[in-house]
PDB file of C-alpha atoms in Angstrom:
ATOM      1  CA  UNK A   1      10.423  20.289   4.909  1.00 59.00           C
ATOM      2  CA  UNK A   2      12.229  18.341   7.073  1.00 72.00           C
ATOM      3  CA  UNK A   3      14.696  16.508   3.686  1.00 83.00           C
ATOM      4  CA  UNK A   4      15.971  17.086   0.793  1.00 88.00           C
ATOM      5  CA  UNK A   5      15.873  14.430  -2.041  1.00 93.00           C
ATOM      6  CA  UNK A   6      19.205  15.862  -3.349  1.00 90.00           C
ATOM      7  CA  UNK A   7      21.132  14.014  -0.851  1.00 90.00           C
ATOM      8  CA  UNK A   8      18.830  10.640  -1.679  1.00 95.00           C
ATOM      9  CA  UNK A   9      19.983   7.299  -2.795  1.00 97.00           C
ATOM     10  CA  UNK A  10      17.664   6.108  -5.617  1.00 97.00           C
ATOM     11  CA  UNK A  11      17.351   2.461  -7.050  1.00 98.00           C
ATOM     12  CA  UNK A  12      15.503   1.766 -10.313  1.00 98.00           C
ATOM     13  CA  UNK A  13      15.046  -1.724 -11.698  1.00 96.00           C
ATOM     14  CA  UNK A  14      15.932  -2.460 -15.220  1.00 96.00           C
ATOM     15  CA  UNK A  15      13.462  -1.278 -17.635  1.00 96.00           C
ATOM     16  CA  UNK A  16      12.758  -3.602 -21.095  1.00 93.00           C
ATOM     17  CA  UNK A  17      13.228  -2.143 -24.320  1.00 93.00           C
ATOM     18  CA  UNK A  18      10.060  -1.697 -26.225  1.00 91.00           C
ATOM     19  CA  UNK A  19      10.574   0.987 -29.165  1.00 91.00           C
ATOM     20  CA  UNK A  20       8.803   3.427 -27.062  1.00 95.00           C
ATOM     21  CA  UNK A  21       8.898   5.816 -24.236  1.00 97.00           C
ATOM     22  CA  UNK A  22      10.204   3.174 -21.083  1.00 97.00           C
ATOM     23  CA  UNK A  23       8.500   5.524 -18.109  1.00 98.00           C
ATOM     24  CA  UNK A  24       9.780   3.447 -14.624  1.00 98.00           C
ATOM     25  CA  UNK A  25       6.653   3.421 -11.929  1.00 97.00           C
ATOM     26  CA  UNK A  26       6.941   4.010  -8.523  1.00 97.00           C
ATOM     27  CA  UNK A  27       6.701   0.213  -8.201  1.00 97.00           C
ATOM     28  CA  UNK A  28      10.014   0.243 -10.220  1.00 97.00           C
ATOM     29  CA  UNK A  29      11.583   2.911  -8.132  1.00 98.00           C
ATOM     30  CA  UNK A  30      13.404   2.778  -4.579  1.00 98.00           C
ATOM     31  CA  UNK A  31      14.066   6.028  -2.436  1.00 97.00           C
ATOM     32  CA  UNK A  32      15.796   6.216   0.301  1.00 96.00           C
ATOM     33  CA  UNK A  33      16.719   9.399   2.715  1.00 94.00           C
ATOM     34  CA  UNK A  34      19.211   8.109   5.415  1.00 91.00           C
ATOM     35  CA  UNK A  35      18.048   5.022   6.727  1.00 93.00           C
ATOM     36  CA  UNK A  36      14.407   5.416   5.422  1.00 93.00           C
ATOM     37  CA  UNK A  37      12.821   4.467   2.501  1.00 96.00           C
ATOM     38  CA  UNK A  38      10.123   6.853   1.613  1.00 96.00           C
ATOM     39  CA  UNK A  39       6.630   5.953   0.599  1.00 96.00           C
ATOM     40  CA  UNK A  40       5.459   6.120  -3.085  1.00 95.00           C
ATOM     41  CA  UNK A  41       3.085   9.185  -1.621  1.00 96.00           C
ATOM     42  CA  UNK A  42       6.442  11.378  -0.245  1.00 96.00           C
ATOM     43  CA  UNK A  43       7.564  12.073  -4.251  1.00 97.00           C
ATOM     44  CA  UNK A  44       6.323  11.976  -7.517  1.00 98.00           C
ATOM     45  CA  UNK A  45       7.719  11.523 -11.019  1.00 98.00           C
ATOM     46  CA  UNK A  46       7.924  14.835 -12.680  1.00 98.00           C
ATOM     47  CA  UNK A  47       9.611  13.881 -15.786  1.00 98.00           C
ATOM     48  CA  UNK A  48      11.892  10.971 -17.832  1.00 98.00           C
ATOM     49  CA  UNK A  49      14.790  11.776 -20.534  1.00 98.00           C
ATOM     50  CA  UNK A  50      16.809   9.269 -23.064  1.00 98.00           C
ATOM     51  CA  UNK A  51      13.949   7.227 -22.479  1.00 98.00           C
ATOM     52  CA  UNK A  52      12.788   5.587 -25.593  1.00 97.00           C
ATOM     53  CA  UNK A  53      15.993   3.865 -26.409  1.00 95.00           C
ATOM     54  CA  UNK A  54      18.575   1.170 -24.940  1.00 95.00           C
ATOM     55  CA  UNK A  55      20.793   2.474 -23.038  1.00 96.00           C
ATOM     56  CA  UNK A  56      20.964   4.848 -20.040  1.00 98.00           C
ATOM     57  CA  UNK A  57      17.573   6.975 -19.508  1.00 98.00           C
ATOM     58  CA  UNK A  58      16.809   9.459 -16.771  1.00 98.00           C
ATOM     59  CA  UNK A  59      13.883   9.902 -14.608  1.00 98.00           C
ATOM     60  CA  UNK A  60      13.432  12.970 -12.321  1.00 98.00           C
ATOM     61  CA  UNK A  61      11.741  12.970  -8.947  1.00 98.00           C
ATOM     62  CA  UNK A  62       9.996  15.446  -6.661  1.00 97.00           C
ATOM     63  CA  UNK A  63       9.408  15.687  -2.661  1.00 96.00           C
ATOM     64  CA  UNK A  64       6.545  15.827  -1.572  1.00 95.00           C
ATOM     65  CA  UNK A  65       5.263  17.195   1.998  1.00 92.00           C
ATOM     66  CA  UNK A  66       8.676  16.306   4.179  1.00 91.00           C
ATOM     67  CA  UNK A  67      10.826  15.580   1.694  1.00 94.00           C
ATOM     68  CA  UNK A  68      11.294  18.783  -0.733  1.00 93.00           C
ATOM     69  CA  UNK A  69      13.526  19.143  -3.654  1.00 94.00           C
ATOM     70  CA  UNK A  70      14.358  17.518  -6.559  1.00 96.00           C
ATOM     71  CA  UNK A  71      16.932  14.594  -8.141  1.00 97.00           C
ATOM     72  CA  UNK A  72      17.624  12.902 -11.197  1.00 97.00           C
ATOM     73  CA  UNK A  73      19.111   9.768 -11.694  1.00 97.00           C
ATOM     74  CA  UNK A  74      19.738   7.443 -14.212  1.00 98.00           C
ATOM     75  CA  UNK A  75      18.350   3.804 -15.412  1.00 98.00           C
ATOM     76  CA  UNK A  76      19.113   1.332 -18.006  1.00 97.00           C
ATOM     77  CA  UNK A  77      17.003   0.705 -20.799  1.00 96.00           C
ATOM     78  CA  UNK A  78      17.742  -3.249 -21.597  1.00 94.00           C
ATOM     79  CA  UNK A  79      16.948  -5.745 -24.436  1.00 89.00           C
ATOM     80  CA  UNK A  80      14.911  -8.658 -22.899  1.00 78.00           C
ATOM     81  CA  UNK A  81      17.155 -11.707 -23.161  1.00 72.00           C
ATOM     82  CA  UNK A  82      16.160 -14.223 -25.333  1.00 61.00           C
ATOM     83  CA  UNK A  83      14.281 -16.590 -23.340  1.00 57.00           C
ATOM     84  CA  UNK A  84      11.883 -13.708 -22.702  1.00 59.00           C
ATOM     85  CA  UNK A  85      11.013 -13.302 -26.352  1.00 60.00           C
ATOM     86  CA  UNK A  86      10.875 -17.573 -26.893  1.00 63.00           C
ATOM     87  CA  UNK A  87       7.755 -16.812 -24.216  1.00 67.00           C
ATOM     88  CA  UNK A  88       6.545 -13.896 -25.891  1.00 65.00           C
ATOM     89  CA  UNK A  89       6.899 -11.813 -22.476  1.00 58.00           C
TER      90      UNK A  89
END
């Protein structure tokens, strides 16, 4: 193991309200140790909390092969605007 995802700076987009579980992708997600940003294969999503709400929801990630350790962070759970709903997306 040569990092620790403790120490990692995670970005996840917005996530819609929908009524149910909102589970963020790894398309969705950003990790970065230092000044890299890992590849969707160096973690994996191991579980999501607060998630089927709006509001503030939690995701928690786990390193894979280099990059061992775990870390939670938050994301927001948001009501599409209304524009979004006029166009039924």
């Amino acid at each position: 193991i040569i990092n620790g995802l403790a120490k990692a700076k995670v970005k996840v987009q917005n996530q819609y309200y929908t009524g149910t579980a909102v589970e963020p992708g790894k398309a969705d997600i950003e990790v970065k140790v230092g000044s890299t940003i890992l590849n969707s294969s160096d973690y994996e999503i191991v579980g999501y909390s607060n998630n089927v709400k709006k509001g503030t929801a939690t995701v928690t990630l786990k390193g894979i092969g280099n990059y061992g350790g775990t870390i939670t962070v938050k994301y927001k759970i948001v009501e599409k605007s209304f524009i979004l709903k006029l166009l039924g997306l």
